[in-house]
Amino acid sequence: MLEVRSITVRFAGLTAVSDLSFDVGEGEILAIMGPNGAGKTSAFNAITGFARPAAGEVLFDGRSITGLKPDAIAALGIRRTFQNNGILREMSVLENVLMGLELSTASSMAGVVFGLPSSVRAEQEAVAAAYAQLASLGVSALAERPAGSLSFGQQRLVEICRALVSGARLIMLDEPAVGLSPMERLQLGEVLRDLAARGIAIVLVEHVQDLVMAVSDRVLVLNYGKKIAEAAPEEVRRNKLVLEAYLGTA
Ligand SMILES: Nc1ncnc2c1ncn2[C@@H]1O[C@H](COP(=O)(O)OP(=O)(O)OP(=O)(O)O)[C@@H](O)[C@H]1O
Ligand SMILES: [Mg+2]
């Protein structure tokens, strides 16, 4: 589904990501690990259109998406979350999820204002779709609550619902377990496995080892922008280069 071909990301003199390649298939969970500053978020940015790779190519369903704008990439079915929480705290959970539909319904929302029957129907359908996603993750009872009143774990689920309602086929999560309790991490892990079982591909940047080990099919480790390992979780855990990178002796 996603093919990353030798991408390099540079910031004035600094190479944040160097010649990185990997693939993610339907229903697969790939974790990207690496020390702070290893280039994980920069790789996400290059894939999702928030940064332009200096070299290399990104393909989605065999089609090049390199250099497309973030909106265009999202519209193709690649949705991401941000490292510091993309929840709008003052808005309700339902409104937060509906934001995922903004791209497809922005024009019809204008129609709602003028009371066009087709637009009212479109809005009802949007709300129904948002509720269905919330229900599929077991959080529809929270729909009317201000999103800022939820626990971090619940907020992560809302972000995932927002991605799902837009029809995401690939979801990219940047450190989703930050601030989560051990219980919430387990729950998040189960949600991710369920999504994968539905055929959704997931790329997960994560430091929390228990979550990575529990959910990933494969783990890719970056260090100073370069891939130093890519293998099954248990194999990566034993990898000497990886241990060195984390112990700072590399
Ligand atoms: N906009 C930017 N301008 C200049 N340098 C940047 C920019 N964004 C990231 N960098 C640098 O690129 C390198 C990789 O950063 P990046 O944020 O991708 O790392 P990361 O692996 O996501 O780290 P963390 O675990 O702390 O989130 C770092 O040296 C960082 O300082
Ligand atoms: Mg980061």
XYZ file of C-alpha atoms and ligand atoms in Angstrom:
282
model
C 0.000 0.000 0.000
C 2.674 2.498 1.083
C 6.137 2.332 -0.445
C 8.810 4.681 0.806
C 11.766 4.744 -1.574
C 15.090 6.201 -0.404
C 13.729 9.412 1.065
C 16.063 12.034 2.469
C 14.861 15.021 4.496
C 17.198 17.953 5.111
C 16.975 21.101 7.183
C 19.664 23.667 6.353
C 22.762 21.532 6.705
C 21.188 18.859 8.893
C 20.086 15.536 7.401
C 17.093 14.498 9.507
C 16.242 11.418 7.418
C 18.786 9.689 5.264
C 17.986 7.335 2.377
C 15.061 5.680 4.177
C 13.039 2.925 2.516
C 10.233 0.744 3.821
C 6.860 -0.714 2.806
C 3.577 -1.114 4.642
C 0.849 -3.425 3.391
C -2.869 -3.667 4.000
C -3.670 -4.695 7.580
C -0.073 -4.374 8.671
C 1.284 -2.525 11.707
C 4.770 -1.078 11.374
C 6.354 0.613 14.380
C 9.099 3.196 13.948
C 11.352 3.585 16.950
C 14.518 5.523 17.614
C 16.055 7.955 20.100
C 14.944 11.590 20.307
C 15.884 13.475 17.154
C 16.345 10.257 15.148
C 14.101 11.585 12.375
C 10.845 9.766 13.082
C 8.555 12.799 12.868
C 10.503 14.138 9.888
C 9.861 10.854 8.071
C 6.130 11.200 8.864
C 6.184 14.775 7.590
C 7.818 13.738 4.328
C 5.257 10.982 3.748
C 2.210 13.103 4.594
C 3.216 16.217 2.652
C 4.236 18.423 5.578
C 7.858 18.344 4.428
C 9.266 17.878 0.958
C 11.878 15.144 0.715
C 15.167 16.379 -0.767
C 15.413 13.024 -2.521
C 13.457 9.830 -2.914
C 9.881 8.926 -3.617
C 6.726 7.955 -1.751
C 4.172 5.729 -3.473
C 0.629 4.952 -2.340
C -1.179 2.178 -4.224
C 1.665 2.331 -6.724
C 1.116 6.010 -7.470
C 3.660 8.672 -6.567
C 2.459 11.086 -3.895
C 5.849 12.768 -3.450
C 5.469 16.510 -3.083
C 1.655 16.511 -2.979
C 0.033 18.844 -0.452
C -1.094 17.438 2.915
C -4.794 17.828 1.988
C -4.352 15.925 -1.245
C -2.498 13.106 0.525
C -5.164 12.945 3.259
C -7.879 12.784 0.602
C -6.204 9.698 -0.862
C -6.694 7.900 2.467
C -3.530 8.591 4.466
C -4.372 10.160 7.828
C -1.993 11.122 10.597
C -1.991 12.346 14.145
C 0.466 14.831 15.591
C 2.926 14.365 18.407
C 1.276 17.043 20.533
C -2.357 16.115 20.339
C -4.637 17.265 17.530
C -7.755 17.425 19.698
C -9.723 20.682 19.878
C -10.433 20.742 23.596
C -13.374 23.177 23.561
C -15.257 21.278 20.879
C -17.362 18.219 21.542
C -16.105 14.743 20.764
C -18.637 14.530 17.938
C -17.441 17.814 16.405
C -13.850 16.629 16.655
C -14.717 13.476 14.740
C -16.751 15.413 12.150
C -13.617 17.410 11.357
C -12.411 14.276 9.607
C -15.170 14.795 7.065
C -14.359 18.436 6.445
C -12.668 17.764 3.132
C -15.599 15.948 1.629
C -18.453 17.953 3.143
C -17.156 21.535 3.318
C -19.236 22.557 0.311
C -22.345 20.739 1.474
C -22.073 22.453 4.887
C -22.731 25.760 3.109
C -25.908 24.160 1.841
C -26.922 23.278 5.397
C -26.929 26.984 6.265
C -29.386 27.631 3.426
C -31.467 24.615 4.407
C -31.074 22.725 1.148
C -32.640 19.286 1.661
C -29.694 17.450 0.100
C -27.308 19.258 2.481
C -29.368 18.493 5.549
C -29.305 14.847 4.532
C -25.542 15.012 4.003
C -25.105 16.406 7.490
C -27.313 13.746 9.033
C -25.279 11.107 7.228
C -22.053 12.672 8.476
C -23.273 12.624 12.078
C -24.431 9.033 11.709
C -21.026 8.044 10.301
C -19.252 9.794 13.182
C -21.445 7.997 15.736
C -20.797 4.670 14.017
C -17.036 5.147 14.317
C -17.290 6.210 17.954
C -19.417 3.142 18.629
C -16.929 0.871 16.862
C -14.265 1.990 19.355
C -16.706 1.820 22.289
C -16.803 5.564 23.029
C -20.125 6.763 21.548
C -21.369 7.623 25.080
C -18.775 10.430 25.113
C -20.038 12.106 21.919
C -21.499 15.231 23.553
C -18.652 15.800 26.023
C -16.075 18.544 25.472
C -13.064 16.676 24.085
C -10.769 18.402 26.575
C -12.574 16.708 29.469
C -11.588 13.225 28.266
C -8.603 11.213 29.453
C -5.591 11.113 27.121
C -6.483 7.555 26.176
C -10.003 8.574 25.178
C -8.632 11.562 23.239
C -6.414 9.216 21.224
C -9.472 7.142 20.341
C -11.276 10.300 19.205
C -8.343 11.158 16.935
C -8.467 7.650 15.498
C -12.241 7.990 14.920
C -11.594 11.236 13.068
C -9.186 9.399 10.782
C -11.570 6.486 10.279
C -14.623 8.582 9.464
C -12.705 10.149 6.589
C -12.179 6.701 5.113
C -8.512 6.401 6.049
C -6.793 3.269 4.744
C -3.435 4.111 6.279
C -3.223 5.738 9.705
C 0.038 7.231 10.935
C 0.256 7.817 14.680
C 3.049 9.917 16.200
C 3.644 8.765 19.791
C 0.019 7.906 20.591
C 0.848 6.376 23.996
C 2.220 9.594 25.537
C 0.337 10.314 28.770
C -1.617 7.053 28.687
C -2.028 4.812 31.726
C -0.945 1.159 31.393
C -4.640 0.204 31.062
C -5.177 2.752 28.314
C -2.083 1.503 26.480
C -3.479 -2.002 26.480
C -6.793 -0.696 25.187
C -5.074 1.332 22.465
C -3.121 -1.764 21.461
C -6.356 -3.735 21.095
C -7.926 -0.968 19.010
C -4.905 -0.935 16.682
C -5.038 -4.725 16.252
C -8.778 -4.472 15.459
C -8.139 -1.824 12.817
C -5.432 -3.961 11.263
C -7.817 -6.917 11.207
C -10.179 -4.667 9.193
C -7.389 -4.188 6.630
C -6.254 -0.744 7.738
C -2.501 -0.202 7.608
C -0.877 1.505 10.579
C 2.468 3.216 11.003
C 3.215 3.972 14.593
C 6.012 6.112 15.986
C 6.403 5.030 19.556
C 8.865 4.927 22.430
C 6.666 2.832 24.707
C 8.181 -0.609 24.242
C 5.366 -2.736 25.671
C 2.888 -1.254 23.180
C 5.294 -1.630 20.249
C 6.118 -5.211 21.130
C 2.456 -6.126 21.630
C 0.983 -4.716 18.429
C 3.627 -4.469 15.704
C 4.161 -6.894 12.895
C 7.499 -5.237 12.192
C 9.689 -2.688 13.919
C 11.936 -0.247 12.090
C 14.600 1.552 14.110
C 16.047 4.902 13.098
C 19.212 6.419 14.504
C 20.588 9.734 13.269
C 18.144 9.583 10.360
C 19.290 6.164 9.159
C 17.545 2.831 9.358
C 19.627 0.577 11.606
C 17.165 -2.322 11.905
C 13.891 -3.606 10.511
C 12.571 -6.917 11.764
C 9.998 -8.691 13.904
C 9.638 -7.105 17.380
C 11.362 -9.880 19.326
C 14.284 -9.826 16.901
C 14.720 -6.063 17.134
C 14.724 -6.268 20.914
C 17.849 -8.426 20.735
C 19.566 -6.399 18.007
C 22.988 -5.151 19.107
C 22.899 -1.934 17.056
C 19.511 -1.068 18.522
C 20.671 -1.652 22.066
C 23.701 0.534 21.416
C 21.570 3.336 19.957
C 19.360 3.351 23.020
C 22.250 3.082 25.460
C 23.993 5.947 23.690
C 27.177 4.007 22.997
C 26.768 3.893 19.219
N 11.670 22.233 11.164
C 12.911 21.876 11.479
N 13.958 22.697 11.256
C 15.218 22.339 11.558
N 15.563 21.157 12.098
C 14.561 20.296 12.358
C 13.187 20.595 12.074
N 12.426 19.542 12.438
C 13.275 18.615 12.937
N 14.550 19.065 12.895
C 15.754 18.315 13.306
O 15.746 17.090 12.600
C 16.158 16.018 13.418
C 15.071 14.977 13.473
O 13.975 15.512 14.180
P 12.599 14.729 14.332
O 11.643 15.647 15.000
O 12.230 14.155 13.031
O 13.023 13.552 15.333
P 12.122 12.513 16.122
O 12.745 11.184 15.887
O 10.705 12.696 15.776
O 12.388 12.952 17.641
P 11.433 12.876 18.936
O 11.540 11.474 19.456
O 12.088 13.848 19.882
O 10.060 13.273 18.533
C 16.502 16.632 14.772
O 17.885 16.884 14.803
C 15.712 17.915 14.777
O 16.337 18.878 15.590
Mg 9.046 13.160 16.863
